Amino acid sequence: MQVFVILPAAGLGTRMAGPQPKQFLALGGIPILIHSLRTFAAVPRVTSMYVAVRKQETERVESQISEFGFAGRVHVVEGGEKRQESVANALSALPAQPDDIVLVHDAVRPLIDAATIERTIDAVAETGAAIVGMPAVDTIKQVERTAHGALVTATIPREFVVQAQTPQGFRFGLLQRAFAEATADGFVGTDEASLLERAGIPVAVVHGSQVNLKITQAGDLELAEFYLQQRNRH
């Protein structure tokens, strides 16, 4: 059984103002994307990694891959306008068999840890599909959007809610099937798990971590710097 990792990194990061996409910003002096790749590269069961980037970023990413010693283990593919297109492009490049495992990880979650990756691989091997998630801490409200804001329509019990993180892992065959059905129907999901849910495929949840944050705003980068410093001290 092989394990492939896909990192969609073609986003422009519009929620974080700056001259370059957030996946290329420095965290502890190293590009955010490289932090993510390093952790997956340290997991022995990971066969190879595929990064989906915009065409104009290909040369920069290939240079970073070489600089940080990932040549031969990390492959670059062209991404799309949407995350789903980027993952689909990478999927088509994988030399995978139906029972192989594919992990999809946000390139801007640089503090993922090897133990969580291992737990996700184990869960996928057992169930066929699994995501990393965190139990909701705050009270969750369902709302109706109006011209003047939002009105609460219901309170959702927290025990029925998890906050999805990545990696999200699947048997290659199941992920292919879910993507094919979504493409045929013109459906665009918010993450890979939503495509499998739509296809009627059960998805398990692996416990995640608050440290596995997604960097979307300037404050997230500061928090990630803090977590990285704490990790390096231990």
Tab-separated table of C-alpha atoms in Angstrom:
chain	number	residue	atom	x	y	z
A	1	MET	CA	0.000	0.000	0.000
A	2	GLN	CA	1.332	3.377	-1.033
A	3	VAL	CA	0.528	6.705	0.620
A	4	PHE	CA	0.421	9.832	-1.502
A	5	VAL	CA	0.070	13.401	-0.250
A	6	ILE	CA	-1.525	16.249	-2.186
A	7	LEU	CA	-0.990	19.854	-1.113
A	8	PRO	CA	-3.199	22.308	-3.022
A	9	ALA	CA	-1.145	25.526	-3.036
A	10	ALA	CA	-2.605	27.520	-5.917
A	11	GLY	CA	-4.616	29.937	-3.775
A	12	LEU	CA	-4.013	33.666	-3.845
A	13	GLY	CA	-4.693	34.184	-0.124
A	14	THR	CA	-7.029	37.147	-0.577
A	15	ARG	CA	-7.844	37.304	3.142
A	16	MET	CA	-4.229	38.120	3.982
A	17	ALA	CA	-3.030	41.333	2.398
A	18	GLY	CA	0.502	41.089	1.041
A	19	PRO	CA	2.673	40.947	-2.054
A	20	GLN	CA	2.665	37.149	-2.329
A	21	PRO	CA	0.388	34.163	-1.575
A	22	LYS	CA	0.482	33.149	2.104
A	23	GLN	CA	1.891	29.658	1.393
A	24	PHE	CA	5.160	31.354	0.409
A	25	LEU	CA	5.418	33.604	3.457
A	26	ALA	CA	8.191	32.834	5.939
A	27	LEU	CA	7.497	31.116	9.252
A	28	GLY	CA	10.599	30.918	11.408
A	29	GLY	CA	12.622	31.909	8.349
A	30	ILE	CA	11.296	29.038	6.203
A	31	PRO	CA	8.418	29.148	3.677
A	32	ILE	CA	5.116	27.920	5.105
A	33	LEU	CA	4.794	25.352	2.306
A	34	ILE	CA	8.177	23.845	3.191
A	35	HIS	CA	7.138	23.378	6.833
A	36	SER	CA	4.148	21.325	5.658
A	37	LEU	CA	6.257	19.226	3.274
A	38	ARG	CA	8.929	18.562	5.924
A	39	THR	CA	6.507	16.938	8.322
A	40	PHE	CA	5.004	14.622	5.706
A	41	ALA	CA	8.486	13.775	4.401
A	42	ALA	CA	9.426	12.648	7.916
A	43	VAL	CA	6.657	10.021	7.962
A	44	PRO	CA	8.177	6.762	6.620
A	45	ARG	CA	4.861	5.501	5.191
A	46	VAL	CA	4.502	8.499	2.876
A	47	THR	CA	5.550	7.458	-0.639
A	48	SER	CA	5.600	10.832	-2.386
A	49	MET	CA	4.045	14.306	-2.325
A	50	TYR	CA	2.369	16.371	-5.034
A	51	VAL	CA	2.058	20.154	-4.814
A	52	ALA	CA	-0.491	21.908	-7.025
A	53	VAL	CA	0.515	25.509	-7.774
A	54	ARG	CA	-0.277	28.247	-10.265
A	55	LYS	CA	1.714	27.970	-13.464
A	56	GLN	CA	3.663	31.149	-12.727
A	57	GLU	CA	4.767	29.748	-9.345
A	58	THR	CA	6.089	26.445	-10.691
A	59	GLU	CA	9.693	27.580	-11.029
A	60	ARG	CA	9.775	29.085	-7.532
A	61	VAL	CA	8.338	25.932	-5.926
A	62	GLU	CA	10.652	23.604	-7.846
A	63	SER	CA	13.588	25.732	-6.698
A	64	GLN	CA	12.462	25.518	-3.058
A	65	ILE	CA	11.963	21.770	-3.335
A	66	SER	CA	15.537	21.413	-4.539
A	67	GLU	CA	16.927	23.857	-1.983
A	68	PHE	CA	15.372	22.047	0.965
A	69	GLY	CA	16.299	18.546	-0.204
A	70	PHE	CA	12.974	17.192	-1.466
A	71	ALA	CA	14.029	16.582	-5.080
A	72	GLY	CA	12.608	13.294	-6.315
A	73	ARG	CA	10.119	13.005	-3.445
A	74	VAL	CA	7.960	16.044	-4.235
A	75	HIS	CA	6.316	16.619	-7.608
A	76	VAL	CA	4.798	19.857	-8.875
A	77	VAL	CA	1.560	19.913	-10.878
A	78	GLU	CA	-0.419	22.837	-12.220
A	79	GLY	CA	-3.269	23.934	-9.982
A	80	GLY	CA	-6.653	25.333	-10.913
A	81	GLU	CA	-8.764	28.344	-10.042
A	82	LYS	CA	-10.502	26.380	-7.280
A	83	ARG	CA	-9.145	23.948	-4.702
A	84	GLN	CA	-11.202	21.131	-6.199
A	85	GLU	CA	-9.558	21.654	-9.602
A	86	SER	CA	-6.090	21.637	-8.035
A	87	VAL	CA	-6.735	18.386	-6.188
A	88	ALA	CA	-8.272	16.824	-9.305
A	89	ASN	CA	-5.182	17.740	-11.353
A	90	ALA	CA	-2.915	16.173	-8.743
A	91	LEU	CA	-5.112	13.065	-8.523
A	92	SER	CA	-4.752	12.526	-12.264
A	93	ALA	CA	-0.960	12.587	-11.869
A	94	LEU	CA	-0.776	9.956	-9.115
A	95	PRO	CA	0.588	6.508	-10.044
A	96	ALA	CA	-1.877	5.032	-7.548
A	97	GLN	CA	-3.970	1.885	-7.251
A	98	PRO	CA	-7.575	1.894	-5.890
A	99	ASP	CA	-6.537	0.668	-2.427
A	100	ASP	CA	-3.672	3.151	-2.035
A	101	ILE	CA	-4.172	6.068	0.354
A	102	VAL	CA	-4.302	9.732	-0.613
A	103	LEU	CA	-3.933	12.469	1.999
A	104	VAL	CA	-4.953	16.015	1.077
A	105	HIS	CA	-3.471	18.720	3.289
A	106	ASP	CA	-3.848	22.491	3.316
A	107	ALA	CA	-0.472	23.936	2.347
A	108	VAL	CA	-1.068	26.695	4.896
A	109	ARG	CA	-1.345	24.337	7.892
A	110	PRO	CA	2.428	24.245	8.522
A	111	LEU	CA	2.298	22.885	12.087
A	112	ILE	CA	0.746	19.506	11.366
A	113	ASP	CA	2.537	16.819	13.403
A	114	ALA	CA	3.663	13.352	12.381
A	115	ALA	CA	1.518	11.602	15.015
A	116	THR	CA	-1.675	13.086	13.574
A	117	ILE	CA	-0.618	12.061	10.067
A	118	GLU	CA	0.020	8.506	11.281
A	119	ARG	CA	-3.396	8.362	13.001
A	120	THR	CA	-5.071	9.551	9.816
A	121	ILE	CA	-3.323	6.909	7.697
A	122	ASP	CA	-4.392	4.225	10.199
A	123	ALA	CA	-8.001	5.445	10.147
A	124	VAL	CA	-8.134	5.451	6.346
A	125	ALA	CA	-6.630	1.957	6.216
A	126	GLU	CA	-9.404	0.797	8.551
A	127	THR	CA	-12.435	2.747	7.288
A	128	GLY	CA	-11.625	4.000	3.781
A	129	ALA	CA	-12.027	7.706	4.524
A	130	ALA	CA	-11.099	9.947	7.470
A	131	ILE	CA	-10.518	13.601	8.265
A	132	VAL	CA	-8.798	15.394	11.100
A	133	GLY	CA	-11.241	17.415	13.183
A	134	MET	CA	-11.633	19.246	16.466
A	135	PRO	CA	-14.719	19.220	18.718
A	136	ALA	CA	-16.535	22.542	18.706
A	137	VAL	CA	-15.845	24.589	21.837
A	138	ASP	CA	-18.121	27.559	21.238
A	139	THR	CA	-21.901	27.372	21.037
A	140	ILE	CA	-22.863	26.898	17.382
A	141	LYS	CA	-25.792	28.863	15.964
A	142	GLN	CA	-27.591	28.206	12.705
A	143	VAL	CA	-28.618	31.483	11.081
A	144	GLU	CA	-30.625	32.916	8.235
A	145	ARG	CA	-28.885	35.630	6.246
A	146	THR	CA	-30.855	38.832	5.732
A	147	ALA	CA	-30.197	42.209	4.158
A	148	HIS	CA	-29.523	43.568	7.647
A	149	GLY	CA	-27.240	40.801	8.881
A	150	ALA	CA	-28.119	37.375	10.291
A	151	LEU	CA	-30.933	36.001	12.415
A	152	VAL	CA	-30.508	32.927	14.626
A	153	THR	CA	-32.805	30.083	13.609
A	154	ALA	CA	-31.464	27.263	15.815
A	155	THR	CA	-28.749	26.197	18.247
A	156	ILE	CA	-26.827	23.123	17.104
A	157	PRO	CA	-25.718	20.806	19.947
A	158	ARG	CA	-21.918	20.846	20.095
A	159	GLU	CA	-21.696	17.067	20.334
A	160	PHE	CA	-22.967	16.937	16.736
A	161	VAL	CA	-20.321	19.318	15.396
A	162	VAL	CA	-16.599	19.122	14.630
A	163	GLN	CA	-14.364	21.740	13.037
A	164	ALA	CA	-12.706	20.106	10.041
A	165	GLN	CA	-8.944	20.302	9.632
A	166	THR	CA	-6.524	18.493	7.353
A	167	PRO	CA	-5.094	16.107	6.373
A	168	GLN	CA	-8.169	14.467	4.909
A	169	GLY	CA	-7.431	10.930	3.796
A	170	PHE	CA	-9.131	8.477	1.463
A	171	ARG	CA	-8.634	5.304	-0.482
A	172	PHE	CA	-7.656	6.425	-3.966
A	173	GLY	CA	-10.550	4.576	-5.613
A	174	LEU	CA	-13.164	6.164	-3.347
A	175	LEU	CA	-11.753	9.645	-3.883
A	176	GLN	CA	-11.684	9.151	-7.655
A	177	ARG	CA	-15.324	8.041	-7.604
A	178	ALA	CA	-16.436	11.017	-5.507
A	179	PHE	CA	-14.582	13.477	-7.747
A	180	ALA	CA	-16.032	11.909	-10.908
A	181	GLU	CA	-19.584	12.166	-9.565
A	182	ALA	CA	-19.060	15.769	-8.474
A	183	THR	CA	-17.605	16.725	-11.852
A	184	ALA	CA	-20.486	15.062	-13.716
A	185	ASP	CA	-23.022	17.018	-11.657
A	186	GLY	CA	-21.112	20.316	-11.578
A	187	PHE	CA	-20.887	20.157	-7.774
A	188	VAL	CA	-18.149	22.095	-5.978
A	189	GLY	CA	-17.515	21.213	-2.344
A	190	THR	CA	-15.717	23.126	0.382
A	191	ASP	CA	-13.365	20.202	1.048
A	192	GLU	CA	-12.703	16.686	-0.196
A	193	ALA	CA	-14.786	15.057	2.534
A	194	SER	CA	-17.878	16.924	1.324
A	195	LEU	CA	-17.568	15.122	-2.025
A	196	LEU	CA	-17.456	11.720	-0.333
A	197	GLU	CA	-20.356	12.627	1.965
A	198	ARG	CA	-22.359	13.557	-1.132
A	199	ALA	CA	-21.489	10.193	-2.693
A	200	GLY	CA	-22.814	8.403	0.396
A	201	ILE	CA	-19.385	7.290	1.615
A	202	PRO	CA	-18.917	7.373	5.420
A	203	VAL	CA	-16.061	9.564	6.661
A	204	ALA	CA	-14.443	8.970	10.053
A	205	VAL	CA	-12.973	11.698	12.276
A	206	VAL	CA	-9.472	11.654	13.760
A	207	HIS	CA	-8.818	13.967	16.701
A	208	GLY	CA	-6.773	17.003	15.680
A	209	SER	CA	-5.001	19.808	17.499
A	210	GLN	CA	-5.410	23.539	18.078
A	211	VAL	CA	-1.796	23.905	16.937
A	212	ASN	CA	-2.747	22.585	13.490
A	213	LEU	CA	-4.118	25.993	12.562
A	214	LYS	CA	-4.792	27.277	9.064
A	215	ILE	CA	-3.007	30.523	8.320
A	216	THR	CA	-5.543	32.824	6.692
A	217	GLN	CA	-4.976	36.192	8.396
A	218	ALA	CA	-1.986	38.134	9.732
A	219	GLY	CA	-2.791	37.205	13.338
A	220	ASP	CA	-2.650	33.518	12.444
A	221	LEU	CA	0.955	33.919	11.321
A	222	GLU	CA	1.893	35.482	14.662
A	223	LEU	CA	0.192	32.631	16.516
A	224	ALA	CA	1.974	30.072	14.348
A	225	GLU	CA	5.312	31.748	15.152
A	226	PHE	CA	4.503	31.352	18.861
A	227	TYR	CA	3.565	27.669	18.493
A	228	LEU	CA	6.709	27.018	16.446
A	229	GLN	CA	8.912	28.597	19.106
A	230	GLN	CA	7.244	26.461	21.793
A	231	ARG	CA	7.725	23.312	19.719
A	232	ASN	CA	11.409	24.077	19.092
A	233	ARG	CA	12.037	24.460	22.835
A	234	HIS	CA	10.916	20.917	23.550
